[in-house]
Coordinates of C-alpha atoms in Angstrom, one line a residue:
Chain A
M5 CA -24.4 142.9 182.1
K6 CA -26.6 140.5 180.2
R7 CA -28.2 139.4 183.5
L8 CA -28.8 142.9 184.8
L9 CA -29.9 144.3 181.3
P10 CA -31.6 141.4 179.2
F11 CA -33.2 143.9 176.9
P12 CA -30.8 146.8 176.6
L13 CA -32.7 148.5 173.7
L14 CA -35.9 148.4 175.7
A15 CA -34.2 149.9 178.7
L16 CA -32.6 152.6 176.6
A17 CA -36.0 153.5 175.1
L18 CA -37.5 153.7 178.6
L19 CA -34.8 155.9 179.8
V20 CA -35.2 158.3 176.8
M21 CA -38.9 158.4 177.4
W22 CA -38.5 159.2 181.0
I23 CA -36.0 162.0 180.3
L24 CA -38.4 163.3 177.4
L25 CA -41.3 163.5 179.8
T26 CA -39.5 165.0 183.0
G27 CA -36.9 167.1 181.6
F28 CA -33.1 166.5 181.8
S29 CA -31.5 166.7 185.2
P30 CA -28.9 164.4 186.9
G31 CA -31.6 163.2 189.4
H32 CA -34.2 162.3 186.7
V33 CA -31.5 160.5 184.6
L34 CA -30.7 158.3 187.8
L35 CA -34.4 157.7 188.6
G36 CA -35.2 157.0 185.0
G37 CA -32.2 154.6 184.9
V38 CA -33.5 152.6 187.8
V39 CA -37.0 152.6 186.4
A40 CA -35.8 151.5 183.0
V41 CA -33.7 148.7 184.3
L42 CA -36.5 147.4 186.7
I43 CA -39.3 147.7 184.0
S44 CA -37.3 146.2 181.2
R45 CA -36.7 143.2 183.4
T46 CA -40.5 142.5 183.7
M47 CA -40.3 141.5 180.1
L48 CA -38.3 138.4 181.3
S49 CA -41.5 136.8 182.5
L50 CA -43.1 137.2 179.0
R51 CA -40.1 135.2 177.5
P52 CA -40.2 136.8 174.0
D53 CA -38.4 135.2 171.2
A54 CA -35.2 136.9 170.3
A55 CA -36.1 139.4 167.6
G56 CA -32.9 139.0 165.4
Y57 CA -33.1 142.5 164.6
R58 CA -30.2 143.9 162.4
P59 CA -29.9 147.6 162.9
G60 CA -28.6 149.4 159.7
L61 CA -29.5 151.4 156.7
A62 CA -32.5 149.4 155.9
V63 CA -34.2 150.5 159.0
I64 CA -33.9 154.1 158.0
R65 CA -34.8 153.4 154.4
L66 CA -37.9 151.6 155.5
A67 CA -39.0 154.3 158.0
G68 CA -38.6 157.0 155.3
M69 CA -40.5 155.0 152.8
V70 CA -43.4 154.3 155.2
C71 CA -43.5 158.2 156.0
A72 CA -43.7 159.0 152.4
D73 CA -46.3 156.3 151.7
I74 CA -48.5 157.4 154.6
L75 CA -48.4 161.0 153.3
R76 CA -49.4 159.9 149.9
S77 CA -52.1 157.5 151.1
N78 CA -53.6 160.4 153.2
I79 CA -54.1 162.5 150.2
A80 CA -55.3 159.5 148.1
V81 CA -57.9 158.6 150.7
A82 CA -58.9 162.2 151.5
R83 CA -59.7 162.6 147.8
I84 CA -61.8 159.5 147.7
V85 CA -63.7 160.7 150.6
L86 CA -64.3 164.3 149.2
F87 CA -64.9 163.2 145.5
R88 CA -66.9 160.2 145.1
R89 CA -65.7 158.5 142.1
T90 CA -68.1 156.0 140.6
D91 CA -65.5 153.6 139.1
R92 CA -63.7 153.1 142.5
K93 CA -64.2 149.5 144.1
S94 CA -62.8 148.3 147.3
G95 CA -62.1 144.7 148.1
F96 CA -60.0 142.0 149.7
L97 CA -56.5 141.0 148.5
H98 CA -54.6 137.8 149.2
L99 CA -50.8 138.4 149.6
P100 CA -48.6 135.4 149.6
T101 CA -45.8 136.4 151.9
G102 CA -42.2 135.2 152.3
L103 CA -42.0 136.5 155.8
R104 CA -41.9 133.9 158.6
N105 CA -40.3 135.9 161.4
P106 CA -43.2 137.0 163.8
H107 CA -41.6 140.4 164.5
A108 CA -41.3 141.1 160.9
L109 CA -44.9 140.2 160.3
A110 CA -45.9 142.4 163.3
V111 CA -44.0 145.4 161.8
L112 CA -45.7 144.7 158.4
A113 CA -49.0 144.6 160.1
V114 CA -48.5 147.9 161.8
I115 CA -47.3 149.5 158.4
I116 CA -50.2 148.2 156.4
T117 CA -52.8 149.1 158.9
A118 CA -51.4 152.5 159.7
T119 CA -51.2 153.4 156.1
P120 CA -54.6 154.9 155.2
G121 CA -56.5 152.9 152.4
T122 CA -55.0 149.4 153.4
L123 CA -56.0 147.3 156.3
W124 CA -54.5 143.9 157.6
V125 CA -57.3 141.5 158.3
Q126 CA -55.9 138.2 158.8
H127 CA -52.7 136.1 158.6
D128 CA -52.8 132.6 157.7
A129 CA -49.7 131.1 159.3
R130 CA -50.0 127.7 157.6
R131 CA -50.3 128.9 154.1
H132 CA -48.4 132.1 154.7
V133 CA -51.2 134.4 153.1
I134 CA -52.2 137.7 154.5
L135 CA -55.7 138.9 153.9
I136 CA -55.7 142.7 153.3
H137 CA -58.7 145.0 152.6
V138 CA -57.8 147.8 150.1
L139 CA -60.1 150.9 149.7
D140 CA -59.1 151.6 146.1
L141 CA -58.4 148.1 144.6
V142 CA -57.5 148.9 141.0
D143 CA -55.1 146.2 140.1
E144 CA -54.6 143.3 142.7
E145 CA -51.2 142.3 141.2
E146 CA -50.0 145.8 141.3
W147 CA -50.7 146.0 145.0
I148 CA -49.0 142.7 145.8
R149 CA -45.9 143.8 143.8
L150 CA -46.0 147.1 145.6
I151 CA -46.0 145.6 149.2
K152 CA -43.5 142.9 148.3
D153 CA -41.0 145.3 146.6
R154 CA -41.2 148.2 149.1
Y155 CA -41.7 146.6 152.4
E156 CA -41.1 142.8 152.3
R157 CA -37.6 142.9 150.8
L158 CA -36.5 145.5 153.4
L159 CA -38.0 143.7 156.4
M160 CA -36.2 140.5 155.4
E161 CA -33.1 142.5 155.3
I162 CA -33.7 143.7 158.8
F163 CA -35.1 140.6 160.4
E164 CA -34.0 137.6 158.7
Chain B
M253 CA -46.0 181.3 183.2
I254 CA -45.4 182.0 179.5
Q255 CA -48.6 182.8 177.7
A256 CA -49.5 182.3 173.9
P257 CA -49.4 186.1 173.2
D258 CA -45.6 185.9 173.7
L259 CA -45.4 183.9 170.5
P260 CA -43.7 185.8 167.6
I261 CA -45.9 186.4 164.8
W262 CA -44.1 184.1 162.2
A263 CA -44.5 181.2 164.6
A264 CA -48.0 182.0 165.3
I265 CA -48.9 181.8 161.7
V266 CA -46.9 178.6 161.1
V267 CA -48.5 177.1 164.1
G268 CA -52.0 178.2 163.1
L269 CA -51.6 176.8 159.5
L270 CA -50.3 173.4 161.0
L271 CA -53.2 173.2 163.4
L272 CA -55.7 174.0 160.7
A273 CA -54.3 171.5 158.2
G274 CA -54.1 168.7 160.9
S275 CA -57.7 169.3 162.0
T276 CA -59.0 169.6 158.4
I277 CA -57.4 166.2 157.5
T278 CA -59.0 164.7 160.7
L279 CA -62.3 166.2 159.7
I280 CA -62.1 164.6 156.3
G281 CA -61.4 161.3 158.0
T282 CA -64.4 161.6 160.2
F283 CA -66.4 162.7 157.3
G284 CA -65.4 159.5 155.5
L285 CA -67.1 157.6 158.2
L286 CA -70.4 159.1 157.1
R287 CA -69.7 158.8 153.5
L288 CA -68.2 155.5 152.8
K289 CA -70.8 152.5 152.4
T290 CA -69.4 149.3 154.0
F291 CA -67.9 148.6 157.3
Y292 CA -64.5 147.6 155.7
E293 CA -64.4 150.9 153.8
R294 CA -65.3 153.0 156.8
V295 CA -62.5 151.6 158.8
H296 CA -60.0 153.2 156.5
A297 CA -61.3 156.8 157.0
P298 CA -60.2 157.6 160.7
T299 CA -56.5 156.6 159.9
L300 CA -56.3 159.9 158.3
G301 CA -56.7 161.5 161.8
T302 CA -54.2 159.1 163.5
T303 CA -51.5 159.6 160.9
L304 CA -51.1 162.9 159.1
G305 CA -53.8 164.7 161.2
A306 CA -52.1 163.8 164.6
G307 CA -48.7 164.5 163.0
L308 CA -49.5 167.9 162.0
I309 CA -51.1 168.9 165.2
L310 CA -48.1 167.4 167.1
A311 CA -45.8 169.4 164.9
A312 CA -47.7 172.6 165.6
S313 CA -47.5 171.8 169.4
I314 CA -43.7 171.1 169.1
L315 CA -43.1 174.3 167.3
C316 CA -45.3 176.4 169.7
F317 CA -43.7 175.3 172.8
T318 CA -40.2 175.1 171.6
V319 CA -40.5 178.7 170.5
L320 CA -42.2 179.8 173.8
Y321 CA -39.7 178.1 176.1
S322 CA -36.6 178.7 173.9
R323 CA -35.5 175.2 174.3
P324 CA -36.5 171.9 172.3
V325 CA -39.7 170.6 173.5
I326 CA -40.2 167.3 171.6
H327 CA -42.0 164.9 174.0
E328 CA -44.9 165.1 171.5
I329 CA -42.9 162.5 169.5
L330 CA -44.0 160.0 172.2
I331 CA -47.7 160.7 171.5
G332 CA -46.9 160.0 167.9
I333 CA -45.2 156.7 168.5
V334 CA -47.9 155.5 171.0
V335 CA -50.8 156.5 168.6
T336 CA -49.0 154.7 165.6
L337 CA -48.4 151.5 167.6
T338 CA -51.9 151.2 169.2
T339 CA -54.2 152.3 166.4
P340 CA -53.5 149.2 164.2
V341 CA -54.3 146.9 167.1
T342 CA -57.9 148.4 167.5
L343 CA -58.4 148.5 163.8
M344 CA -57.4 144.9 163.4
L345 CA -59.6 143.8 166.3
L346 CA -62.7 145.5 164.7
A347 CA -61.8 144.1 161.3
R348 CA -61.4 140.6 162.6
A349 CA -64.7 140.9 164.6
A350 CA -66.5 142.1 161.4
I351 CA -65.1 139.4 159.3
Y352 CA -66.0 136.8 161.8
R353 CA -69.6 138.1 161.9
D354 CA -69.9 138.2 158.1
R355 CA -68.5 134.7 157.8
T356 CA -70.9 133.3 160.3
E357 CA -73.9 135.1 158.8
G358 CA -72.8 134.4 155.3
T359 CA -74.7 137.4 153.9
S360 CA -72.0 139.6 152.7
P361 CA -69.3 138.6 150.2
V362 CA -66.2 138.1 152.3
P363 CA -63.4 135.7 151.5
P364 CA -63.9 132.4 153.4
D365 CA -61.5 131.3 156.1
A366 CA -59.1 128.9 154.8
L367 CA -58.8 126.9 158.1
T368 CA -62.6 126.2 158.4
K369 CA -62.7 125.4 154.7
D370 CA -60.1 122.7 155.2
R371 CA -62.2 121.4 158.2
D372 CA -65.3 121.2 156.1
Q373 CA -63.7 119.0 153.4

């Protein structure tokens, strides 16, 4: 089983995607299954590190939190664009991170960049510092606390 | 072929509102590209269109075709996933290119690269 399906989650995701795109019928489930098994095996040549991913409640909580934060940031950034405030200043932020797992860092990068108002610029893998650009940088400490409390703790629970 | 006039009135109103809200948010984002001053500020603006803007338009599409075909049509979720996963890659590449340029030119105030700082010492 392990030899045939080295990445079962990836194969399942591909199968679900195939069914969503083509519609549910026995023929398409069979064809999608063959495609999912073959394509997920091509990942073998990339030799990714094991993600060490632990599914659980933390994943759902993180997803919900990110959705809520994206909604809030959308409104905040739209407000900044529409009503120019004179006291707003943007700037760079150095975030010391406790995350070491590359997969967890990748997820954090996607979260931070997908949220309007914050942008992941650089990760220093030696000092473990992330450089982030923030559109509305009121209090640097508060942003650091926010990212650490909301995302980092949950990501550690999921990946490490 | 099912046509849009077959859409019941309640669904047409909700779909219309969702589309309007999504496109307004996207418009505000593009407007931000004009209004914000520096490159790093401008990069934040289009994310409005790729998150909430795209989400609302996709929700309108899901509702419209689910009602028209009387069965769940949810493959729009795939568009949402793909957009969410790929936009950060482009944005990060742009930001990295910009910060590399600014560090090399040394004209705008950007934080120095810790690695090159070590090399210089």
